[in-house]
PDB file of C-alpha atoms in Angstrom:
ATOM      1  CA  MET A  12     -35.101  27.326  -7.192  1.00 49.00           C
ATOM      2  CA  ASN A  13     -33.628  25.399 -10.114  1.00 74.00           C
ATOM      3  CA  THR A  14     -30.731  23.034  -9.417  1.00 84.00           C
ATOM      4  CA  THR A  15     -27.549  23.755 -11.389  1.00 89.00           C
ATOM      5  CA  ILE A  16     -24.804  21.173 -11.867  1.00 94.00           C
ATOM      6  CA  LEU A  17     -21.427  20.939 -13.585  1.00 95.00           C
ATOM      7  CA  ILE A  18     -20.655  17.600 -15.227  1.00 96.00           C
ATOM      8  CA  VAL A  19     -16.910  16.974 -15.476  1.00 96.00           C
ATOM      9  CA  GLU A  20     -16.671  13.878 -17.673  1.00 95.00           C
ATOM     10  CA  ASP A  21     -14.430  13.308 -20.707  1.00 93.00           C
ATOM     11  CA  GLU A  22     -16.568  10.486 -22.151  1.00 93.00           C
ATOM     12  CA  LYS A  23     -18.774  12.673 -24.320  1.00 94.00           C
ATOM     13  CA  PRO A  24     -21.529  10.081 -24.999  1.00 95.00           C
ATOM     14  CA  LEU A  25     -21.926   9.501 -21.242  1.00 95.00           C
ATOM     15  CA  SER A  26     -21.866  13.231 -20.546  1.00 95.00           C
ATOM     16  CA  GLU A  27     -24.544  13.828 -23.192  1.00 95.00           C
ATOM     17  CA  SER A  28     -26.724  11.043 -21.765  1.00 95.00           C
ATOM     18  CA  ILE A  29     -26.470  12.559 -18.284  1.00 95.00           C
ATOM     19  CA  VAL A  30     -27.344  16.019 -19.608  1.00 94.00           C
ATOM     20  CA  GLN A  31     -30.362  14.747 -21.525  1.00 93.00           C
ATOM     21  CA  TYR A  32     -31.747  12.801 -18.551  1.00 93.00           C
ATOM     22  CA  LEU A  33     -31.164  15.495 -15.937  1.00 92.00           C
ATOM     23  CA  THR A  34     -32.434  18.292 -18.171  1.00 91.00           C
ATOM     24  CA  ASN A  35     -35.693  16.381 -18.560  1.00 89.00           C
ATOM     25  CA  SER A  36     -35.831  16.271 -14.738  1.00 85.00           C
ATOM     26  CA  GLY A  37     -35.625  20.061 -14.536  1.00 86.00           C
ATOM     27  CA  ILE A  38     -31.921  20.348 -13.710  1.00 89.00           C
ATOM     28  CA  THR A  39     -29.717  22.908 -15.497  1.00 90.00           C
ATOM     29  CA  CYS A  40     -26.522  21.248 -16.719  1.00 92.00           C
ATOM     30  CA  THR A  41     -23.126  22.623 -17.771  1.00 93.00           C
ATOM     31  CA  GLN A  42     -20.454  20.358 -19.256  1.00 94.00           C
ATOM     32  CA  ALA A  43     -16.687  20.255 -18.926  1.00 94.00           C
ATOM     33  CA  TYR A  44     -14.531  17.585 -20.560  1.00 96.00           C
ATOM     34  CA  THR A  45     -11.199  18.482 -18.952  1.00 94.00           C
ATOM     35  CA  TYR A  46      -9.781  19.632 -15.613  1.00 95.00           C
ATOM     36  CA  ASN A  47      -8.852  23.086 -16.950  1.00 94.00           C
ATOM     37  CA  SER A  48     -12.262  23.583 -18.534  1.00 94.00           C
ATOM     38  CA  ALA A  49     -13.917  22.711 -15.209  1.00 94.00           C
ATOM     39  CA  VAL A  50     -11.737  25.223 -13.346  1.00 94.00           C
ATOM     40  CA  ASN A  51     -12.671  27.947 -15.845  1.00 92.00           C
ATOM     41  CA  LYS A  52     -16.384  27.228 -15.523  1.00 91.00           C
ATOM     42  CA  LEU A  53     -16.161  27.194 -11.724  1.00 91.00           C
ATOM     43  CA  GLY A  54     -14.704  30.693 -11.911  1.00 87.00           C
ATOM     44  CA  SER A  55     -17.643  32.059 -13.848  1.00 83.00           C
ATOM     45  CA  ALA A  56     -20.701  30.397 -12.289  1.00 85.00           C
ATOM     46  CA  VAL A  57     -22.046  28.921  -9.055  1.00 85.00           C
ATOM     47  CA  PHE A  58     -23.159  25.283  -9.094  1.00 90.00           C
ATOM     48  CA  ASP A  59     -25.248  23.355  -6.580  1.00 88.00           C
ATOM     49  CA  CYS A  60     -23.441  20.131  -7.397  1.00 93.00           C
ATOM     50  CA  LEU A  61     -20.446  18.824  -9.363  1.00 95.00           C
ATOM     51  CA  ILE A  62     -20.412  15.404 -11.027  1.00 96.00           C
ATOM     52  CA  ILE A  63     -16.737  14.479 -11.359  1.00 95.00           C
ATOM     53  CA  ASP A  64     -14.964  11.615 -13.133  1.00 94.00           C
ATOM     54  CA  ILE A  65     -11.643  10.693 -11.509  1.00 90.00           C
ATOM     55  CA  GLY A  66      -9.741  10.147 -14.770  1.00 88.00           C
ATOM     56  CA  LEU A  67      -9.528  13.333 -16.866  1.00 92.00           C
ATOM     57  CA  PRO A  68      -7.256  13.971 -19.879  1.00 91.00           C
ATOM     58  CA  ASP A  69      -5.312  16.802 -18.234  1.00 92.00           C
ATOM     59  CA  GLY A  70      -5.605  16.031 -14.550  1.00 89.00           C
ATOM     60  CA  SER A  71      -7.408  14.131 -11.840  1.00 90.00           C
ATOM     61  CA  GLY A  72     -10.907  14.449 -10.482  1.00 92.00           C
ATOM     62  CA  ILE A  73      -9.337  14.165  -7.039  1.00 93.00           C
ATOM     63  CA  ASP A  74      -7.220  17.236  -7.788  1.00 93.00           C
ATOM     64  CA  LEU A  75     -10.368  19.052  -8.885  1.00 94.00           C
ATOM     65  CA  ILE A  76     -12.058  18.223  -5.575  1.00 94.00           C
ATOM     66  CA  ASN A  77      -9.000  19.573  -3.755  1.00 93.00           C
ATOM     67  CA  TYR A  78      -9.268  22.750  -5.846  1.00 94.00           C
ATOM     68  CA  VAL A  79     -12.967  23.136  -4.939  1.00 92.00           C
ATOM     69  CA  LYS A  80     -12.148  22.719  -1.255  1.00 90.00           C
ATOM     70  CA  ARG A  81      -9.276  25.252  -1.410  1.00 91.00           C
ATOM     71  CA  LYS A  82     -11.565  27.805  -3.037  1.00 89.00           C
ATOM     72  CA  LYS A  83     -14.226  27.081  -0.391  1.00 86.00           C
ATOM     73  CA  TYR A  84     -16.954  26.505  -2.989  1.00 87.00           C
ATOM     74  CA  GLU A  85     -20.119  25.158  -1.382  1.00 82.00           C
ATOM     75  CA  SER A  86     -21.060  22.792  -4.229  1.00 89.00           C
ATOM     76  CA  GLY A  87     -21.929  19.189  -3.491  1.00 90.00           C
ATOM     77  CA  LEU A  88     -19.400  16.720  -4.932  1.00 93.00           C
ATOM     78  CA  ILE A  89     -20.307  13.377  -6.494  1.00 94.00           C
ATOM     79  CA  ILE A  90     -17.601  11.153  -8.001  1.00 93.00           C
ATOM     80  CA  ILE A  91     -18.520   8.900 -10.926  1.00 92.00           C
ATOM     81  CA  SER A  92     -15.852   6.335 -11.747  1.00 88.00           C
ATOM     82  CA  ALA A  93     -15.228   2.904 -13.221  1.00 85.00           C
ATOM     83  CA  ARG A  94     -12.816   2.318 -10.348  1.00 79.00           C
ATOM     84  CA  ASN A  95     -14.589   0.214  -7.768  1.00 74.00           C
ATOM     85  CA  SER A  96     -11.898  -0.517  -5.206  1.00 75.00           C
ATOM     86  CA  LEU A  97     -12.251   0.404  -1.555  1.00 78.00           C
ATOM     87  CA  GLU A  98      -9.025   2.416  -1.837  1.00 79.00           C
ATOM     88  CA  ASP A  99     -10.475   4.611  -4.592  1.00 79.00           C
ATOM     89  CA  LYS A 100     -13.656   5.210  -2.609  1.00 82.00           C
ATOM     90  CA  LEU A 101     -11.743   6.051   0.554  1.00 84.00           C
ATOM     91  CA  GLU A 102      -9.494   8.457  -1.346  1.00 84.00           C
ATOM     92  CA  GLY A 103     -12.535  10.189  -2.782  1.00 84.00           C
ATOM     93  CA  PHE A 104     -14.318  10.549   0.548  1.00 86.00           C
ATOM     94  CA  ASN A 105     -11.150  11.526   2.408  1.00 86.00           C
ATOM     95  CA  THR A 106     -10.558  14.270  -0.154  1.00 87.00           C
ATOM     96  CA  GLY A 107     -14.019  15.665   0.488  1.00 87.00           C
ATOM     97  CA  ALA A 108     -16.436  14.003  -1.942  1.00 89.00           C
ATOM     98  CA  ASP A 109     -20.009  13.692  -0.698  1.00 88.00           C
ATOM     99  CA  ASP A 110     -20.884  10.610  -2.744  1.00 88.00           C
ATOM    100  CA  PHE A 111     -19.319   7.972  -5.023  1.00 89.00           C
ATOM    101  CA  LEU A 112     -21.155   6.265  -7.867  1.00 89.00           C
ATOM    102  CA  VAL A 113     -19.563   3.366  -9.746  1.00 87.00           C
ATOM    103  CA  LYS A 114     -19.902   3.106 -13.535  1.00 89.00           C
ATOM    104  CA  PRO A 115     -22.018   1.818 -15.105  1.00 88.00           C
ATOM    105  CA  PHE A 116     -24.931   3.282 -13.157  1.00 88.00           C
ATOM    106  CA  HIS A 117     -28.593   4.046 -13.745  1.00 89.00           C
ATOM    107  CA  LEU A 118     -29.226   7.697 -14.539  1.00 92.00           C
ATOM    108  CA  SER A 119     -32.251   7.591 -12.239  1.00 88.00           C
ATOM    109  CA  GLU A 120     -29.953   6.745  -9.317  1.00 88.00           C
ATOM    110  CA  LEU A 121     -27.599   9.608 -10.191  1.00 91.00           C
ATOM    111  CA  ASN A 122     -30.595  11.943 -10.309  1.00 90.00           C
ATOM    112  CA  ALA A 123     -31.790  10.705  -6.896  1.00 86.00           C
ATOM    113  CA  ARG A 124     -28.361  11.193  -5.349  1.00 87.00           C
ATOM    114  CA  ILE A 125     -28.057  14.710  -6.767  1.00 90.00           C
ATOM    115  CA  ASN A 126     -31.455  15.649  -5.366  1.00 84.00           C
ATOM    116  CA  ALA A 127     -30.642  14.152  -1.972  1.00 81.00           C
ATOM    117  CA  LEU A 128     -27.288  15.914  -1.777  1.00 84.00           C
ATOM    118  CA  VAL A 129     -28.636  19.306  -2.841  1.00 83.00           C
ATOM    119  CA  LYS A 130     -31.516  19.058  -0.373  1.00 75.00           C
ATOM    120  CA  ARG A 131     -29.170  18.074   2.423  1.00 72.00           C
ATOM    121  CA  LYS A 132     -26.887  21.024   1.676  1.00 72.00           C
ATOM    122  CA  LYS A 133     -29.866  23.376   1.714  1.00 67.00           C
ATOM    123  CA  PHE A 134     -31.206  21.857   4.946  1.00 62.00           C
ATOM    124  CA  ASN A 135     -27.879  22.655   6.603  1.00 59.00           C
ATOM    125  CA  GLY A 136     -28.734  26.336   6.120  1.00 58.00           C
ATOM    126  CA  GLN A 137     -32.167  25.999   7.654  1.00 61.00           C
ATOM    127  CA  GLU A 138     -32.954  26.485  11.301  1.00 69.00           C
ATOM    128  CA  VAL A 139     -35.866  24.027  11.366  1.00 78.00           C
ATOM    129  CA  LEU A 140     -36.675  20.964   9.254  1.00 80.00           C
ATOM    130  CA  ASP A 141     -40.285  19.800   9.550  1.00 86.00           C
ATOM    131  CA  TYR A 142     -42.015  16.646   8.369  1.00 90.00           C
ATOM    132  CA  ASN A 143     -45.586  16.390   9.621  1.00 93.00           C
ATOM    133  CA  GLU A 144     -45.377  15.830  13.384  1.00 94.00           C
ATOM    134  CA  ILE A 145     -41.564  15.596  13.323  1.00 94.00           C
ATOM    135  CA  SER A 146     -39.514  18.774  13.777  1.00 91.00           C
ATOM    136  CA  ILE A 147     -35.716  19.004  13.765  1.00 90.00           C
ATOM    137  CA  GLN A 148     -33.798  21.999  15.110  1.00 85.00           C
ATOM    138  CA  MET A 149     -30.894  21.822  12.659  1.00 77.00           C
ATOM    139  CA  GLN A 150     -28.318  23.870  14.551  1.00 75.00           C
ATOM    140  CA  SER A 151     -28.683  22.026  17.846  1.00 80.00           C
ATOM    141  CA  LYS A 152     -29.637  18.724  16.143  1.00 82.00           C
ATOM    142  CA  THR A 153     -32.641  18.367  18.452  1.00 89.00           C
ATOM    143  CA  VAL A 154     -35.729  16.367  17.431  1.00 93.00           C
ATOM    144  CA  PHE A 155     -39.305  16.986  18.533  1.00 95.00           C
ATOM    145  CA  ILE A 156     -42.368  14.822  17.863  1.00 95.00           C
ATOM    146  CA  ASN A 157     -45.631  16.637  18.462  1.00 93.00           C
ATOM    147  CA  LYS A 158     -43.526  19.302  20.237  1.00 91.00           C
ATOM    148  CA  LYS A 159     -42.063  16.727  22.645  1.00 93.00           C
ATOM    149  CA  LYS A 160     -38.263  16.421  22.639  1.00 93.00           C
ATOM    150  CA  ILE A 161     -36.862  12.954  21.957  1.00 94.00           C
ATOM    151  CA  SER A 162     -33.351  11.527  22.186  1.00 93.00           C
ATOM    152  CA  LEU A 163     -31.535  10.124  19.143  1.00 93.00           C
ATOM    153  CA  THR A 164     -27.940   9.036  18.603  1.00 93.00           C
ATOM    154  CA  LYS A 165     -25.872  11.009  16.070  1.00 90.00           C
ATOM    155  CA  LYS A 166     -26.241   8.279  13.447  1.00 90.00           C
ATOM    156  CA  GLU A 167     -29.994   8.040  14.036  1.00 93.00           C
ATOM    157  CA  MET A 168     -30.180  11.813  13.605  1.00 90.00           C
ATOM    158  CA  ASP A 169     -28.210  11.626  10.355  1.00 88.00           C
ATOM    159  CA  LEU A 170     -30.520   8.873   9.121  1.00 90.00           C
ATOM    160  CA  LEU A 171     -33.649  10.853   9.968  1.00 92.00           C
ATOM    161  CA  ILE A 172     -32.402  13.960   8.153  1.00 88.00           C
ATOM    162  CA  TYR A 173     -31.399  11.827   5.159  1.00 86.00           C
ATOM    163  CA  PHE A 174     -34.773  10.074   5.127  1.00 89.00           C
ATOM    164  CA  ILE A 175     -36.735  13.327   5.327  1.00 87.00           C
ATOM    165  CA  SER A 176     -34.606  14.874   2.560  1.00 78.00           C
ATOM    166  CA  ASN A 177     -35.595  11.891   0.389  1.00 79.00           C
ATOM    167  CA  ALA A 178     -39.180  11.517   1.587  1.00 83.00           C
ATOM    168  CA  ASN A 179     -41.334   9.234  -0.570  1.00 83.00           C
ATOM    169  CA  LYS A 180     -38.354   8.124  -2.662  1.00 80.00           C
ATOM    170  CA  LEU A 181     -36.834   4.669  -2.834  1.00 80.00           C
ATOM    171  CA  ILE A 182     -33.360   4.763  -1.290  1.00 81.00           C
ATOM    172  CA  THR A 183     -30.937   1.918  -1.913  1.00 82.00           C
ATOM    173  CA  LYS A 184     -28.928   0.405   0.913  1.00 81.00           C
ATOM    174  CA  ASP A 185     -25.723   1.399  -0.922  1.00 79.00           C
ATOM    175  CA  ALA A 186     -26.838   5.035  -1.132  1.00 78.00           C
ATOM    176  CA  ILE A 187     -27.504   5.113   2.612  1.00 83.00           C
ATOM    177  CA  ALA A 188     -24.107   3.563   3.327  1.00 81.00           C
ATOM    178  CA  TYR A 189     -22.083   5.915   1.123  1.00 74.00           C
ATOM    179  CA  ASN A 190     -23.925   9.031   2.289  1.00 73.00           C
ATOM    180  CA  LEU A 191     -23.836   8.280   6.012  1.00 79.00           C
ATOM    181  CA  TRP A 192     -20.906   5.924   6.591  1.00 79.00           C
ATOM    182  CA  LYS A 193     -18.545   7.195   3.869  1.00 68.00           C
ATOM    183  CA  ASN A 194     -15.137   5.697   4.843  1.00 64.00           C
ATOM    184  CA  ASN A 195     -16.817   2.651   6.366  1.00 72.00           C
ATOM    185  CA  ALA A 196     -19.462   2.259   3.665  1.00 71.00           C
ATOM    186  CA  ASP A 197     -18.366  -1.213   2.590  1.00 74.00           C
ATOM    187  CA  LEU A 198     -18.476  -2.447   6.188  1.00 73.00           C
ATOM    188  CA  ALA A 199     -21.956  -0.962   6.659  1.00 74.00           C
ATOM    189  CA  ILE A 200     -23.216  -2.624   3.466  1.00 73.00           C
ATOM    190  CA  SER A 201     -21.833  -6.061   4.310  1.00 74.00           C
ATOM    191  CA  SER A 202     -22.990  -6.102   7.939  1.00 75.00           C
ATOM    192  CA  GLU A 203     -26.184  -5.463   9.877  1.00 85.00           C
ATOM    193  CA  ILE A 204     -25.131  -1.929  10.845  1.00 88.00           C
ATOM    194  CA  ILE A 205     -27.598  -0.124   8.574  1.00 88.00           C
ATOM    195  CA  TYR A 206     -30.477  -2.418   9.507  1.00 88.00           C
ATOM    196  CA  THR A 207     -29.767  -2.015  13.220  1.00 92.00           C
ATOM    197  CA  HIS A 208     -29.655   1.790  13.128  1.00 93.00           C
ATOM    198  CA  ILE A 209     -32.811   2.028  11.023  1.00 93.00           C
ATOM    199  CA  LYS A 210     -34.616  -0.439  13.294  1.00 94.00           C
ATOM    200  CA  ASN A 211     -33.661   1.597  16.366  1.00 95.00           C
ATOM    201  CA  LEU A 212     -34.668   4.897  14.726  1.00 95.00           C
ATOM    202  CA  ARG A 213     -38.020   3.499  13.627  1.00 95.00           C
ATOM    203  CA  LYS A 214     -38.714   2.148  17.125  1.00 95.00           C
ATOM    204  CA  LYS A 215     -37.947   5.503  18.786  1.00 95.00           C
ATOM    205  CA  LEU A 216     -40.097   7.445  16.337  1.00 95.00           C
ATOM    206  CA  ILE A 217     -43.120   5.184  16.818  1.00 96.00           C
ATOM    207  CA  GLU A 218     -42.744   4.975  20.602  1.00 95.00           C
ATOM    208  CA  ASN A 219     -42.714   8.767  20.807  1.00 95.00           C
ATOM    209  CA  GLY A 220     -45.885   9.278  18.775  1.00 94.00           C
ATOM    210  CA  ALA A 221     -44.754   9.484  15.154  1.00 94.00           C
ATOM    211  CA  LYS A 222     -46.432   7.526  12.387  1.00 94.00           C
ATOM    212  CA  ASP A 223     -44.611   4.482  11.030  1.00 94.00           C
ATOM    213  CA  TYR A 224     -42.893   6.197   8.102  1.00 95.00           C
ATOM    214  CA  VAL A 225     -39.977   3.788   7.571  1.00 93.00           C
ATOM    215  CA  GLN A 226     -40.774   1.137   4.988  1.00 91.00           C
ATOM    216  CA  ALA A 227     -38.359  -1.637   3.981  1.00 89.00           C
ATOM    217  CA  VAL A 228     -38.420  -2.520   0.283  1.00 87.00           C
ATOM    218  CA  TYR A 229     -37.219  -6.117   0.113  1.00 84.00           C
ATOM    219  CA  GLY A 230     -33.956  -6.593  -1.766  1.00 80.00           C
ATOM    220  CA  VAL A 231     -33.605  -2.898  -2.619  1.00 80.00           C
ATOM    221  CA  GLY A 232     -33.575  -0.542   0.340  1.00 85.00           C
ATOM    222  CA  TYR A 233     -35.974   1.746   2.160  1.00 89.00           C
ATOM    223  CA  LYS A 234     -38.627   4.399   1.650  1.00 89.00           C
ATOM    224  CA  PHE A 235     -39.616   7.081   4.153  1.00 91.00           C
ATOM    225  CA  GLY A 236     -43.116   8.484   3.932  1.00 89.00           C
ATOM    226  CA  GLU A 237     -46.815   7.883   4.256  1.00 84.00           C
TER     227      GLU A 237
END
């Protein structure tokens, strides 16, 4: 099924660049340049994901996220903003954003984050998530390798689901931090927290009969796959 997104960005050249790139990737894009325009479009269509700038001419992207949450829309929410302070990021995540991307950013990274978020949302509706010999019962958050149940911590489980949803793609350390640690993303990035959790997950997978899927890409991040 085609992915549909609403881009709420008042910088028209940036909005057009995003549309052109994502359209070429097979994503259907709708544009809104103001808060009120976004609200109107949300009332007439269903979107898999919203790309939202915080500063809008007639309102705030944060207010728009609050509106989406009040209406109980199921769209994924990604903030794009030139504001790079921890306070801005925490406000975004505390309001209900799923991801936060600081301007300027590479369009390829935005595309990757959209795909990861949409897949993760869809996986939440599935009963079972399979990747070769690994099987995850999504409702009970139980993992099996070659039909044998294994024990993972909650964060290891979150990492595994995130890895599988981005299988064979390069994932930056920042993307992992903001998707899984949210409010504590900056702490995760600056410490060994991410490395430690990934190391422990990789060890458990291998010890229980899975192939070594976790690959570190020096200076960039990680890739999960064969």
